[in-house]
XYZ file of N, CA and C in Angstrom:
798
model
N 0.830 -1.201 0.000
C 0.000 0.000 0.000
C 0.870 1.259 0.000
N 1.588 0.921 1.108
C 2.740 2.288 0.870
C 3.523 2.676 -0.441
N 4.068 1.452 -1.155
C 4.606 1.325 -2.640
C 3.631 2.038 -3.609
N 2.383 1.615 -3.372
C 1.204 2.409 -4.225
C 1.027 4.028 -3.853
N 0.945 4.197 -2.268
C 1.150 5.767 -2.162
C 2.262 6.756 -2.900
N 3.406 5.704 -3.206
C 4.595 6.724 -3.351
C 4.539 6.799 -5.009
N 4.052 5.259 -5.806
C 3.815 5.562 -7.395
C 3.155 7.033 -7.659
N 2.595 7.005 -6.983
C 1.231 7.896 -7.543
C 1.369 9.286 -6.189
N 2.441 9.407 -5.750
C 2.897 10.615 -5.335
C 2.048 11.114 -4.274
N 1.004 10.044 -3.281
C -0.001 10.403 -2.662
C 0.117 10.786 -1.221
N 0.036 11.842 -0.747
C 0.407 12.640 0.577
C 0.418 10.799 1.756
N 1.829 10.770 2.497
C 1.797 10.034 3.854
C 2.914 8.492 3.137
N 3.070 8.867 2.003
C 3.502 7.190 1.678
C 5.344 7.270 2.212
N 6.111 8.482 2.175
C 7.078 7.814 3.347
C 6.680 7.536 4.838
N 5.996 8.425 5.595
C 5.406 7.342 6.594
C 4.681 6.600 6.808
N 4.328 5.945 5.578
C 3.546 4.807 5.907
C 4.760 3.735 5.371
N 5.758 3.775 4.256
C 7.098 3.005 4.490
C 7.890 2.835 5.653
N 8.106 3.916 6.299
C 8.313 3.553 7.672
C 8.110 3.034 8.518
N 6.418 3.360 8.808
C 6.218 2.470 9.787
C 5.764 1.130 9.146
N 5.509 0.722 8.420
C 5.099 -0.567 7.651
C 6.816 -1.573 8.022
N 7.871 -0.873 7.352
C 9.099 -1.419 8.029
C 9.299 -1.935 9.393
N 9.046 -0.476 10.140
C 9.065 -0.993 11.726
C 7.748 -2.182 12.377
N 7.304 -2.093 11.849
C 6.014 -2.899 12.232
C 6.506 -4.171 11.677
N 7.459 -4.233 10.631
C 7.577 -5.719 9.623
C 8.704 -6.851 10.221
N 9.649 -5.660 11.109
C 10.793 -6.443 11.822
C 10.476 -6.494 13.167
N 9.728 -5.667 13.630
C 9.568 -5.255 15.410
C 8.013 -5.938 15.792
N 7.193 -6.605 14.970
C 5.807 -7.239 15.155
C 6.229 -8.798 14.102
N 5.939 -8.746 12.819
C 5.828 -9.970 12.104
C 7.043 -11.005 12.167
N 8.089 -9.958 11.978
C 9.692 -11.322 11.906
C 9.450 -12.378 13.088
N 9.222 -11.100 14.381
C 9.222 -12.287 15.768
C 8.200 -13.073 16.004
N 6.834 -12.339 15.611
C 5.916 -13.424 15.459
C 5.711 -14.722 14.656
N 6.540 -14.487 13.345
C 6.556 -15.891 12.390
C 7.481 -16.753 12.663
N 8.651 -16.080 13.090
C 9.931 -16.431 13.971
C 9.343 -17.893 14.775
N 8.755 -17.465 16.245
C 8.425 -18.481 17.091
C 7.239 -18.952 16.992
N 6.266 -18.599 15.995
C 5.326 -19.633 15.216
C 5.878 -20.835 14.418
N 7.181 -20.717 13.662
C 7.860 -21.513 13.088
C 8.550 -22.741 13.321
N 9.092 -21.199 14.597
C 10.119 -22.406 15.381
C 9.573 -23.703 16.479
N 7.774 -23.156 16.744
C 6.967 -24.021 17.560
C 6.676 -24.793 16.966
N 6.390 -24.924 15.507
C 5.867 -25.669 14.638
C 6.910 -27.146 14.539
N 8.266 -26.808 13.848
C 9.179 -27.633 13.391
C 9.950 -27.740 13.830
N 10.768 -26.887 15.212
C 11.845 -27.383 16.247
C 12.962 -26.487 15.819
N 12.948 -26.028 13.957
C 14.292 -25.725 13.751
C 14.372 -24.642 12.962
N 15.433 -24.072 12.212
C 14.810 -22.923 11.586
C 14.689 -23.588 10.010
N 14.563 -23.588 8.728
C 14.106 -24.124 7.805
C 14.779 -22.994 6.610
N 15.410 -23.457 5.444
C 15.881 -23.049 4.260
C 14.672 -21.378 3.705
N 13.643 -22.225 4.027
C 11.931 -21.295 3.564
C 12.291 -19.688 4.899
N 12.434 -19.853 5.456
C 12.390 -18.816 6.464
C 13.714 -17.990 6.485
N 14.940 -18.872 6.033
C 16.188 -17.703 5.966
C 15.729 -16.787 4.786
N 15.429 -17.447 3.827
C 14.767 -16.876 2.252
C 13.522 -15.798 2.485
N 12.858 -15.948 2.967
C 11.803 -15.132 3.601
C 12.498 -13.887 4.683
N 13.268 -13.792 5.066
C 14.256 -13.119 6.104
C 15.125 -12.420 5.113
N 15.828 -12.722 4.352
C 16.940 -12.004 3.239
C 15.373 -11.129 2.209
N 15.012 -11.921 1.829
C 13.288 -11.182 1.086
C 12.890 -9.821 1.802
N 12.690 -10.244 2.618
C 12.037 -9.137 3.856
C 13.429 -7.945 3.864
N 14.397 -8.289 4.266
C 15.795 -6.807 4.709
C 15.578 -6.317 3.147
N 15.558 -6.879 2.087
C 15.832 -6.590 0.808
C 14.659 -5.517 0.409
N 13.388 -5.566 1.012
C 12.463 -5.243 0.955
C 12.228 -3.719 1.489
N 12.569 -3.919 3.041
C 12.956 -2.868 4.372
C 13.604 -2.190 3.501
N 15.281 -2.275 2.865
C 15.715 -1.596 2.835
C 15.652 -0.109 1.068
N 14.653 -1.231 0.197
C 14.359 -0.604 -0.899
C 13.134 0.294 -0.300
N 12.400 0.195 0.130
C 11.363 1.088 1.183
C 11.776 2.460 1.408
N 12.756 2.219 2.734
C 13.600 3.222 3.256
C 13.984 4.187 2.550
N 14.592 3.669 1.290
C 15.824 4.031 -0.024
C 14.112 5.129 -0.718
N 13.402 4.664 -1.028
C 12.554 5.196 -1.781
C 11.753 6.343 -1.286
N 11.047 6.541 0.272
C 11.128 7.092 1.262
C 11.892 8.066 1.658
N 13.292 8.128 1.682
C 13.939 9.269 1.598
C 14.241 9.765 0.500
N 14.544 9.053 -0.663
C 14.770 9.918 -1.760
C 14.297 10.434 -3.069
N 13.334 9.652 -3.628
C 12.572 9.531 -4.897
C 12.020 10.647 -4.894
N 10.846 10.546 -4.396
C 9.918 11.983 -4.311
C 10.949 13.107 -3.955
N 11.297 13.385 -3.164
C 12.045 14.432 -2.798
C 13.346 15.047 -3.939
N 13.887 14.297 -4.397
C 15.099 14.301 -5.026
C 13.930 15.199 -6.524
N 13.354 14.617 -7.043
C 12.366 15.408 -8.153
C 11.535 16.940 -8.191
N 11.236 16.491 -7.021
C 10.856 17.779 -6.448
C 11.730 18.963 -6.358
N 12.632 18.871 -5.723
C 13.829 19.340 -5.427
C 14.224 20.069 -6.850
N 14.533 19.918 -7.616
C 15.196 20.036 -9.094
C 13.868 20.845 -9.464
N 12.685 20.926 -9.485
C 11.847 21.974 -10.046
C 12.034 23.614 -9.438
N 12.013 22.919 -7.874
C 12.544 24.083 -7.077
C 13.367 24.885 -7.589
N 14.820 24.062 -7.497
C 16.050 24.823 -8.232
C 15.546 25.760 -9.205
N 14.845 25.095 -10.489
C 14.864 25.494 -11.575
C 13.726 26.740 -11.628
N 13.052 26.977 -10.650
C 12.406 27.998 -9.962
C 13.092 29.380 -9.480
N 13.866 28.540 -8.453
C 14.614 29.475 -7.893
C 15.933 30.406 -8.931
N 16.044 29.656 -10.052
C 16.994 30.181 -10.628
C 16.213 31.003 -11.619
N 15.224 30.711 -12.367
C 14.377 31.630 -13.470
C 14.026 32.852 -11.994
N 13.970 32.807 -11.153
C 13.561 34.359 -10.294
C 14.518 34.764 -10.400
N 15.939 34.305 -10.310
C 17.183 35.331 -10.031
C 17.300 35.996 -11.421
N 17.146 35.512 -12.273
C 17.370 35.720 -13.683
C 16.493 37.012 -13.627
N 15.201 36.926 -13.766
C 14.125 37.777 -13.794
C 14.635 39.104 -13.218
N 14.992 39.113 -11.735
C 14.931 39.804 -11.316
C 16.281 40.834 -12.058
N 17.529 39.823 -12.065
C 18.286 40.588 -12.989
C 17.984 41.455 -14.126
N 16.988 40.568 -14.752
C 16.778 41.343 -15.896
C 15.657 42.799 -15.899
N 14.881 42.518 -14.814
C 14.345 43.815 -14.293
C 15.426 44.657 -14.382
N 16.399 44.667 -13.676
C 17.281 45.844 -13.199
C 18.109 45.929 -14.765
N 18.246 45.453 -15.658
C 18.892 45.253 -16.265
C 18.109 46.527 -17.458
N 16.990 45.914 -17.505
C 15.662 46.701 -18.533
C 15.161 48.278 -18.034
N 15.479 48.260 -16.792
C 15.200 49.762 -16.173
C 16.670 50.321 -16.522
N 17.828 50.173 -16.661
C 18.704 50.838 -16.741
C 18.568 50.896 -18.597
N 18.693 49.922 -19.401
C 18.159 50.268 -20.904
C 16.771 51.797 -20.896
N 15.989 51.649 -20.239
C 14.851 52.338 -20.475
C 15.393 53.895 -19.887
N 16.091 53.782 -19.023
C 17.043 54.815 -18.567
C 17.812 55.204 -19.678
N 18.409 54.555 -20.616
C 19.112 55.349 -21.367
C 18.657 55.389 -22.678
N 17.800 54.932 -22.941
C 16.416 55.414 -23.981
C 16.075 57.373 -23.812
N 15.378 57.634 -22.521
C 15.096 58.718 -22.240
C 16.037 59.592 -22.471
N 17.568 59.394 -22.128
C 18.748 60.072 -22.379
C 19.055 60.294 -23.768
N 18.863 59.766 -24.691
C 18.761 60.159 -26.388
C 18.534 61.221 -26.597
N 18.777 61.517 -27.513
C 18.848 63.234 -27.908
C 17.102 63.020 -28.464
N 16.386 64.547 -28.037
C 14.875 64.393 -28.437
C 14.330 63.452 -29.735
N 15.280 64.634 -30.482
C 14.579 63.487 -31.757
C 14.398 62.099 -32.458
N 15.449 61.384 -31.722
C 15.740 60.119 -31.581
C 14.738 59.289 -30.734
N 14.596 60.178 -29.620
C 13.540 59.748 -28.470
C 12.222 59.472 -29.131
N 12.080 60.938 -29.481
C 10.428 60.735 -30.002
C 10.354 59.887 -31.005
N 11.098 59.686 -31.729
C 10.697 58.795 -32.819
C 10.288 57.581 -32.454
N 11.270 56.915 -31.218
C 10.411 55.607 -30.999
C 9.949 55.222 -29.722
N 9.942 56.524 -28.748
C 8.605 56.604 -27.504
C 7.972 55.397 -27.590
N 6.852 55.587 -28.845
C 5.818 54.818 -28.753
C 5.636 53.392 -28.926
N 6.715 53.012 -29.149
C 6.989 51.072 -29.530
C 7.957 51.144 -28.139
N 8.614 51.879 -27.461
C 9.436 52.035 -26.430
C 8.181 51.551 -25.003
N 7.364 52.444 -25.391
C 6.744 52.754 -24.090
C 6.009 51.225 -24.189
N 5.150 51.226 -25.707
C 3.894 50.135 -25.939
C 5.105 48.470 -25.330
N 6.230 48.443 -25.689
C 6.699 47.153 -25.120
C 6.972 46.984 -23.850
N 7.272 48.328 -22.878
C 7.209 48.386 -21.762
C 6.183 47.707 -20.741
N 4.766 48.343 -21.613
C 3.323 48.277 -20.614
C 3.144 46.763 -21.409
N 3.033 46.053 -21.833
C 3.140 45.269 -22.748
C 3.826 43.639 -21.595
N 4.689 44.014 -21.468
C 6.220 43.045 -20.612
C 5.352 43.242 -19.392
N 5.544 44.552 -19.146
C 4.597 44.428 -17.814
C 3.344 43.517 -17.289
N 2.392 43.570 -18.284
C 1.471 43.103 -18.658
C 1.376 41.776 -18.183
N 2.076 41.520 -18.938
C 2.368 39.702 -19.294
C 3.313 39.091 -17.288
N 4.395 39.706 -17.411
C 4.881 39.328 -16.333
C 4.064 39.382 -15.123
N 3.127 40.013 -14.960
C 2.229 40.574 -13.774
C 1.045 39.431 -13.921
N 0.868 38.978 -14.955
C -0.423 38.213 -15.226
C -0.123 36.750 -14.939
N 1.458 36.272 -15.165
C 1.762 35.119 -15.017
C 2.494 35.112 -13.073
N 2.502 36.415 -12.156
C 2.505 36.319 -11.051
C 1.389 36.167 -10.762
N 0.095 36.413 -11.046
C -0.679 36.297 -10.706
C -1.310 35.087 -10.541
N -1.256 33.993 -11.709
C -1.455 32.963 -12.236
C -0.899 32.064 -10.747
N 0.707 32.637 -10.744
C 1.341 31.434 -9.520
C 0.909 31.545 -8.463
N 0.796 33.348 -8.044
C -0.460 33.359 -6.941
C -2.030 31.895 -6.365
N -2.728 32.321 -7.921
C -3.974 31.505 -7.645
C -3.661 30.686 -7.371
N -2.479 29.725 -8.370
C -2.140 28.162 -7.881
C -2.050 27.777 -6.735
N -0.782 28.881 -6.258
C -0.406 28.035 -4.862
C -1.710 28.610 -3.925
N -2.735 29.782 -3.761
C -3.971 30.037 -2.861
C -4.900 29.391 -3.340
N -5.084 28.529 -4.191
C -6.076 27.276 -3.975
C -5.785 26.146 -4.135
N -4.631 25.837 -4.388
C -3.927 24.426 -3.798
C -3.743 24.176 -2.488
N -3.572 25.169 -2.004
C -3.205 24.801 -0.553
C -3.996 25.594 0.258
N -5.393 26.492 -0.523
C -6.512 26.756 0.883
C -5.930 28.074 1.521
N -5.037 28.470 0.937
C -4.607 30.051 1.459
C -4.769 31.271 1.116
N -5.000 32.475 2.093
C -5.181 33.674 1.508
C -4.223 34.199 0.527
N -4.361 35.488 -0.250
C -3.564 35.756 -1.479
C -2.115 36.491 -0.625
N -2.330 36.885 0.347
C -0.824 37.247 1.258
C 0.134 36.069 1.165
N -0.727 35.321 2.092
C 0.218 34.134 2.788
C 0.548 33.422 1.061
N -0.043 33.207 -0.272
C 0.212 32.596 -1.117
C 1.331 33.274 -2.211
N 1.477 34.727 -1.957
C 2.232 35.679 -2.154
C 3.769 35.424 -1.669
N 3.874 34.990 -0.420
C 4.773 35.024 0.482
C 5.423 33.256 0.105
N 4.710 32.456 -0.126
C 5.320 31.220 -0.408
C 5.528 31.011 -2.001
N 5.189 32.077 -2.496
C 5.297 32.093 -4.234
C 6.792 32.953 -4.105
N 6.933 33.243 -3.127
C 8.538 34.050 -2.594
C 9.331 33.201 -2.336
N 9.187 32.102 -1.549
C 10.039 30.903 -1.549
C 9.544 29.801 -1.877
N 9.077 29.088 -3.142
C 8.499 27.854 -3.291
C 8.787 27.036 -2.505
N 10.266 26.839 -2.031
C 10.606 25.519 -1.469
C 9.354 25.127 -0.051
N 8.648 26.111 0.592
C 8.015 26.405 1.478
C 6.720 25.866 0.952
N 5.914 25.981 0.131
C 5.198 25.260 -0.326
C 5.354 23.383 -0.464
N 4.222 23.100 0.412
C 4.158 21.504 0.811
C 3.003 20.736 -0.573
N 2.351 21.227 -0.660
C 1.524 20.941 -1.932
C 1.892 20.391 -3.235
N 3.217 20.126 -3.791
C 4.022 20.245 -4.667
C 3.267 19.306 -5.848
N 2.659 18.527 -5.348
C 2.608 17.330 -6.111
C 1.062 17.266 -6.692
N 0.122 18.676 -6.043
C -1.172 18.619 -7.078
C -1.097 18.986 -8.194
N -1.956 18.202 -9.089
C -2.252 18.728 -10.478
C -3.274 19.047 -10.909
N -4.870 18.379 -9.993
C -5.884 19.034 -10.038
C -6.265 20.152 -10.610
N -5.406 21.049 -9.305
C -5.887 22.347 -9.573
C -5.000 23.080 -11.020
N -4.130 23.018 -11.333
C -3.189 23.282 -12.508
C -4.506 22.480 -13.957
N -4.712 21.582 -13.484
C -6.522 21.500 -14.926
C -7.175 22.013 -14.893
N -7.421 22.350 -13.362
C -8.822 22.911 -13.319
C -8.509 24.640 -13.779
N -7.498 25.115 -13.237
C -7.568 26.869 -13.860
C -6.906 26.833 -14.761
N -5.591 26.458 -15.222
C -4.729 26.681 -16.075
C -5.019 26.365 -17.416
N -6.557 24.510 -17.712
C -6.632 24.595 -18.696
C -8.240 24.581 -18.860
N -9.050 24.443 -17.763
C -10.473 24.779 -18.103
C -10.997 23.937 -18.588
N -12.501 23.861 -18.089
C -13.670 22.765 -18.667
C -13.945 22.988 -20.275
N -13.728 24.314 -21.028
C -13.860 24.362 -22.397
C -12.092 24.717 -22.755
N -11.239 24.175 -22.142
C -9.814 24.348 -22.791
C -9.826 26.101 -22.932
N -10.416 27.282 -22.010
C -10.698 28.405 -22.394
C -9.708 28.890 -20.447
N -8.894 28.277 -20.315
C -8.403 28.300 -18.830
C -7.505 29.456 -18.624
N -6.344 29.867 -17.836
C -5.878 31.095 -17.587
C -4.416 30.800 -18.693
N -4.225 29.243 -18.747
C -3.164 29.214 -20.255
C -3.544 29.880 -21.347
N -4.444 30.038 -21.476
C -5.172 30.013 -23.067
C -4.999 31.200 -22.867
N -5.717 32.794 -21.775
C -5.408 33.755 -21.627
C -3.760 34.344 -22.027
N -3.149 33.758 -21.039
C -2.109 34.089 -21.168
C -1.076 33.846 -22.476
N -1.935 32.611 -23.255
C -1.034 32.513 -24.555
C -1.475 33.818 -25.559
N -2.790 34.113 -25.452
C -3.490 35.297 -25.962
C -2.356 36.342 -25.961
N -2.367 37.117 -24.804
C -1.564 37.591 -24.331
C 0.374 37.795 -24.818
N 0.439 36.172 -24.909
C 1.769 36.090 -25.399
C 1.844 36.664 -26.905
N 1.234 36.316 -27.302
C 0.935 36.440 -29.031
C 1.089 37.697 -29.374
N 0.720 38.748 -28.366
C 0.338 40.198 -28.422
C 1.507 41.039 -28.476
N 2.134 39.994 -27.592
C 3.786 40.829 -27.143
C 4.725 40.572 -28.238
N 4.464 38.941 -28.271
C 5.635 38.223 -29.765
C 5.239 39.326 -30.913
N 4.171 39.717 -31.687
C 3.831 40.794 -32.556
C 4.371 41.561 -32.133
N 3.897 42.449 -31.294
C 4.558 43.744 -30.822
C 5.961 43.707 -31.228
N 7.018 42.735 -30.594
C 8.188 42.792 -30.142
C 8.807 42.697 -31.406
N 7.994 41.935 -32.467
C 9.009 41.735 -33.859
C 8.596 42.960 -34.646
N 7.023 43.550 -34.657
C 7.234 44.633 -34.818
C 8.587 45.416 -34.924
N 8.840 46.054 -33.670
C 9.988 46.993 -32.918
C 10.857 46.745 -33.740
N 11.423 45.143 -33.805
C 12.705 44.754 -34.338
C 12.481 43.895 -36.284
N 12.015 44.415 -36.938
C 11.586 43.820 -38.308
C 12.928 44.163 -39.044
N 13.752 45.009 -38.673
C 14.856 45.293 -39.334
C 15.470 44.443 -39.336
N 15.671 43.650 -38.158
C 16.876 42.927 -37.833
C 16.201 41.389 -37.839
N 16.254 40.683 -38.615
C 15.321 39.473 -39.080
C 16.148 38.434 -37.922
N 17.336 38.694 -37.994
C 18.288 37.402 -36.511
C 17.147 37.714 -35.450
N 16.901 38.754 -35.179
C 16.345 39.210 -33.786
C 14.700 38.522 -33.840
N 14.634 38.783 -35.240
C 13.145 37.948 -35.037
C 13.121 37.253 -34.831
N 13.752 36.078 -35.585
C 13.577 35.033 -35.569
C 14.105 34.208 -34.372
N 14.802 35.285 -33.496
C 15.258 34.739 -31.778
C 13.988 35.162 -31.001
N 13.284 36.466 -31.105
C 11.876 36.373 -30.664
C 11.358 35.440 -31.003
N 10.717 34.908 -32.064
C 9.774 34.114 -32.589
C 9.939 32.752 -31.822
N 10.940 32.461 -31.630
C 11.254 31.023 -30.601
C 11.223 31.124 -29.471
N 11.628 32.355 -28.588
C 11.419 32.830 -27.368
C 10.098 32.527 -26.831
N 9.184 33.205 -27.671
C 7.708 33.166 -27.361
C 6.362 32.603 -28.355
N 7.288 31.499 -28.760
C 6.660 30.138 -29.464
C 5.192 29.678 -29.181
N 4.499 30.228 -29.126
C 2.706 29.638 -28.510
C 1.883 28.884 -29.615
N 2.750 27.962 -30.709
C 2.315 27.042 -31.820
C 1.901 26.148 -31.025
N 0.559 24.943 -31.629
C 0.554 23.564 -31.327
C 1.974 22.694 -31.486
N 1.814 22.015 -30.755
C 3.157 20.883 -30.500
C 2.584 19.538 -31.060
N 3.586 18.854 -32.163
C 3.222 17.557 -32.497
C 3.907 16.274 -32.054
N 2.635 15.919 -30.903
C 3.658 14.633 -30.308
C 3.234 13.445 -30.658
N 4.297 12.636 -29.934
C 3.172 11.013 -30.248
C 1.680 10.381 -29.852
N 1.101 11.096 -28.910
C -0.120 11.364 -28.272
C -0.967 12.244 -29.778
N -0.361 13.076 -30.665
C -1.208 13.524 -31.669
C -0.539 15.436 -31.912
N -1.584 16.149 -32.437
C -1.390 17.560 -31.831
C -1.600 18.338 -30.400
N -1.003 18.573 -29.584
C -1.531 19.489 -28.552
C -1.421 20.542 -28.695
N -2.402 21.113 -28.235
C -2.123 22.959 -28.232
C -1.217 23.636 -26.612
N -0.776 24.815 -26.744
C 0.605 24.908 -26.301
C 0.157 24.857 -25.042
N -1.159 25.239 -24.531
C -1.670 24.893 -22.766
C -2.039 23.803 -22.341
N -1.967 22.688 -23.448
C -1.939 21.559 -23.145
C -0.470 21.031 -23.137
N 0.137 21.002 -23.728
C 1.617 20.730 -23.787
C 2.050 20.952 -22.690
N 2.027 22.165 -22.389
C 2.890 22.787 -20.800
C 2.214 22.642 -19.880
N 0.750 22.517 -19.740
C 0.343 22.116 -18.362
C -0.898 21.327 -18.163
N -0.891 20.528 -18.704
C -2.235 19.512 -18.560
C -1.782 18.299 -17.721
N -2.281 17.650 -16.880
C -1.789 16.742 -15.971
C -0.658 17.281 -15.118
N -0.133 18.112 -15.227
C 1.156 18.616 -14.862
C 1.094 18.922 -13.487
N 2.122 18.687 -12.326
C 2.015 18.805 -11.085
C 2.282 19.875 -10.711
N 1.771 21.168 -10.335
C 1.360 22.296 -9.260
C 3.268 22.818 -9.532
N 3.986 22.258 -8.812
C 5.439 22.468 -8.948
C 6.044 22.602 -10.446
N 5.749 22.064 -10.991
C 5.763 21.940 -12.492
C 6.169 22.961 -13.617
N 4.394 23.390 -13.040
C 3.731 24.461 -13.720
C 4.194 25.689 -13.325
N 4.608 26.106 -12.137
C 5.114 27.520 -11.768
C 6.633 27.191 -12.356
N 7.276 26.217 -12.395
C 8.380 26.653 -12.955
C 8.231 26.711 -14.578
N 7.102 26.434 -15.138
C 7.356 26.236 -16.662
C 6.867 27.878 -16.550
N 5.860 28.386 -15.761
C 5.575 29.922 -16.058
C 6.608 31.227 -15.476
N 7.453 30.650 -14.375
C 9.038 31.351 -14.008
C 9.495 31.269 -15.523
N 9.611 30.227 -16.313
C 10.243 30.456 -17.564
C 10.386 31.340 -18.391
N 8.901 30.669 -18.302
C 7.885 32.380 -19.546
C 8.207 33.552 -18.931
N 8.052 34.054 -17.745
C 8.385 34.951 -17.316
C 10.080 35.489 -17.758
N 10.708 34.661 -17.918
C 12.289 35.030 -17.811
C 12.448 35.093 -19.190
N 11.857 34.751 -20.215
C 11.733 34.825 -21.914
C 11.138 36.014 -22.376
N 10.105 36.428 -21.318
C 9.329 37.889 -21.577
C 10.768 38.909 -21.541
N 10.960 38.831 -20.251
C 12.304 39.669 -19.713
C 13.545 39.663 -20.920
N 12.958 38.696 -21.826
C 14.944 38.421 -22.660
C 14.691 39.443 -23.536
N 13.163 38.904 -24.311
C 12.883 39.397 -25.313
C 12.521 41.060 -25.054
N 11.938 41.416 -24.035
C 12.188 42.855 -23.336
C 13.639 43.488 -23.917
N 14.611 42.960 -22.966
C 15.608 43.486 -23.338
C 16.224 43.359 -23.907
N 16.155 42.274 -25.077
C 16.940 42.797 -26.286
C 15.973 43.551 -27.146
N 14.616 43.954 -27.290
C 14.660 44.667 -27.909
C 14.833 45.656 -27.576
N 14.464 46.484 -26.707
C 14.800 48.116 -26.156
C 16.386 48.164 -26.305
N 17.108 47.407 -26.090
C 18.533 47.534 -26.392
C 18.629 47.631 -28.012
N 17.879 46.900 -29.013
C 18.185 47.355 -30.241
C 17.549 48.225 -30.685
N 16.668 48.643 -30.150
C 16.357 50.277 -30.240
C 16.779 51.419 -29.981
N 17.759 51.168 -29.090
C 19.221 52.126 -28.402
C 20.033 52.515 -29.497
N 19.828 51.424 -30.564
C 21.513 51.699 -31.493
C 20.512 52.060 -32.570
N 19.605 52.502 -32.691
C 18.878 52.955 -33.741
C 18.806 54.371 -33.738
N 19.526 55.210 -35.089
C 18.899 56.544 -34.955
C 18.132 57.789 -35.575
């Protein structure tokens, strides 16, 4: 039963390996032990075999219990924790570009203000919508107000929930496939235009946008999926905030390289 809790990732299955262990050497060994030994006088070939079976057993338990689940988990985290550092870099990175946008001599300025400003509110947009997104997840996965879900969307690792996917179907892709993915690919689409807009001169640059913020159907062996199915359908709660930390950190690239190639434009 415990082996079945841990396939299927179901809250309690290292302690129920545990104690299923302790219960298996500290209750059954001694009880079959001197049932055996009352029976036939001696110990028997069948019972050392049953004894090596059993430690072999205990100790793949244990092994699985401390590390399987955890060790997977773990690695989304990371990959969490590292798309925020990025992000945040690139915030500071995009305010100092936009800083020296304004510094251009007027006429330079005005000329492209308005693809300047429109990709600004734009990035914004998008990045704010996909905090929001990780917000809902983790405040109705785990039954919490939007503070306290705020505050653990600050340190995922703090989040115990890791392993729902429920809720990642239920908002992300919706009873008519019309879910907060689908929004947000909307959304994406708006910016990818925009952004090649800005940069049509420079066709390398497009075509590094255009992959950046890729929101095509995907053709797998399962058939076609569309891109909110691809990235988050079945997908576990942990998963999904790091596939949208991503997006987030691709918004930020494509941000700043274009306002940077709008710098050398005059």
């Amino acid at each position: 039963l415990s082996t079945m809790f841990k396939v299927f990732h179901y809250k309690g299955a290292a302690l129920m390996m545990v104690i299923g262990a302790i219960l298996l050497v500290s209750i059954f060994l001694p009880l079959f032990s001197y049932s055996k030994f009352k029976e036939v006088g001696r110990i028997t070939g069948q019972y050392i075999f049953l004894l090596i079976t059993t430690m072999f057993f205990i100790l793949l338990s244990v092994l699985l219990a401390l590390n399987v689940s955890v060790a997977i988990l773990d690695v989304f985290t990371v990959d969490e924790s590292n798309s925020a550092k990025i992000v945040n870099y690139l915030e500071q990175k995009n305010q100092k570009l936009y800083t020296d946008f304004k510094n251009k001599p007027d006429s330079t300025r005005k000329k492209y203000e308005l693809k300047v400003s429109a990709i600004q509110i734009h990035a914004d947009k998008v990045c704010n919508q996909i905090d929001s997104i990780i917000i809902s997840l983790i405040a109705e996965s785990g039954k919490v107000d939007a503070v306290t879900a705020r505050n653990l969307a600050a340190d995922i690792s703090l989040f115990t929930n890791k392993t729902d996917s429920r809720t990642v179907n239920d908002l992300m892709i919706g009873e008519q496939n019309n879910g907060l993915a689908f929004i947000l690919k909307q959304n994406l689409k708006g910016f990818q235009l925009l952004a090649e807009s800005a940069t049509s001169s420079n066709q390398e640059l497009t075509n590094v946008i255009s992959k950046l913020l890729d929101t095509n159907d995907i053709i797998t062996d399962q058939g076609i999926l569309t891109w909110e199915q691809f990235n988050f359908k079945n997908k576990v709660i942990i998963s999904s905030i790091t596939t949208l930390k991503d997006i987030e950190k691709r918004v930020k690239m494509v941000e700043s390289q274009t306002i940077q190639y709008i710098n050398t434009l005059k």
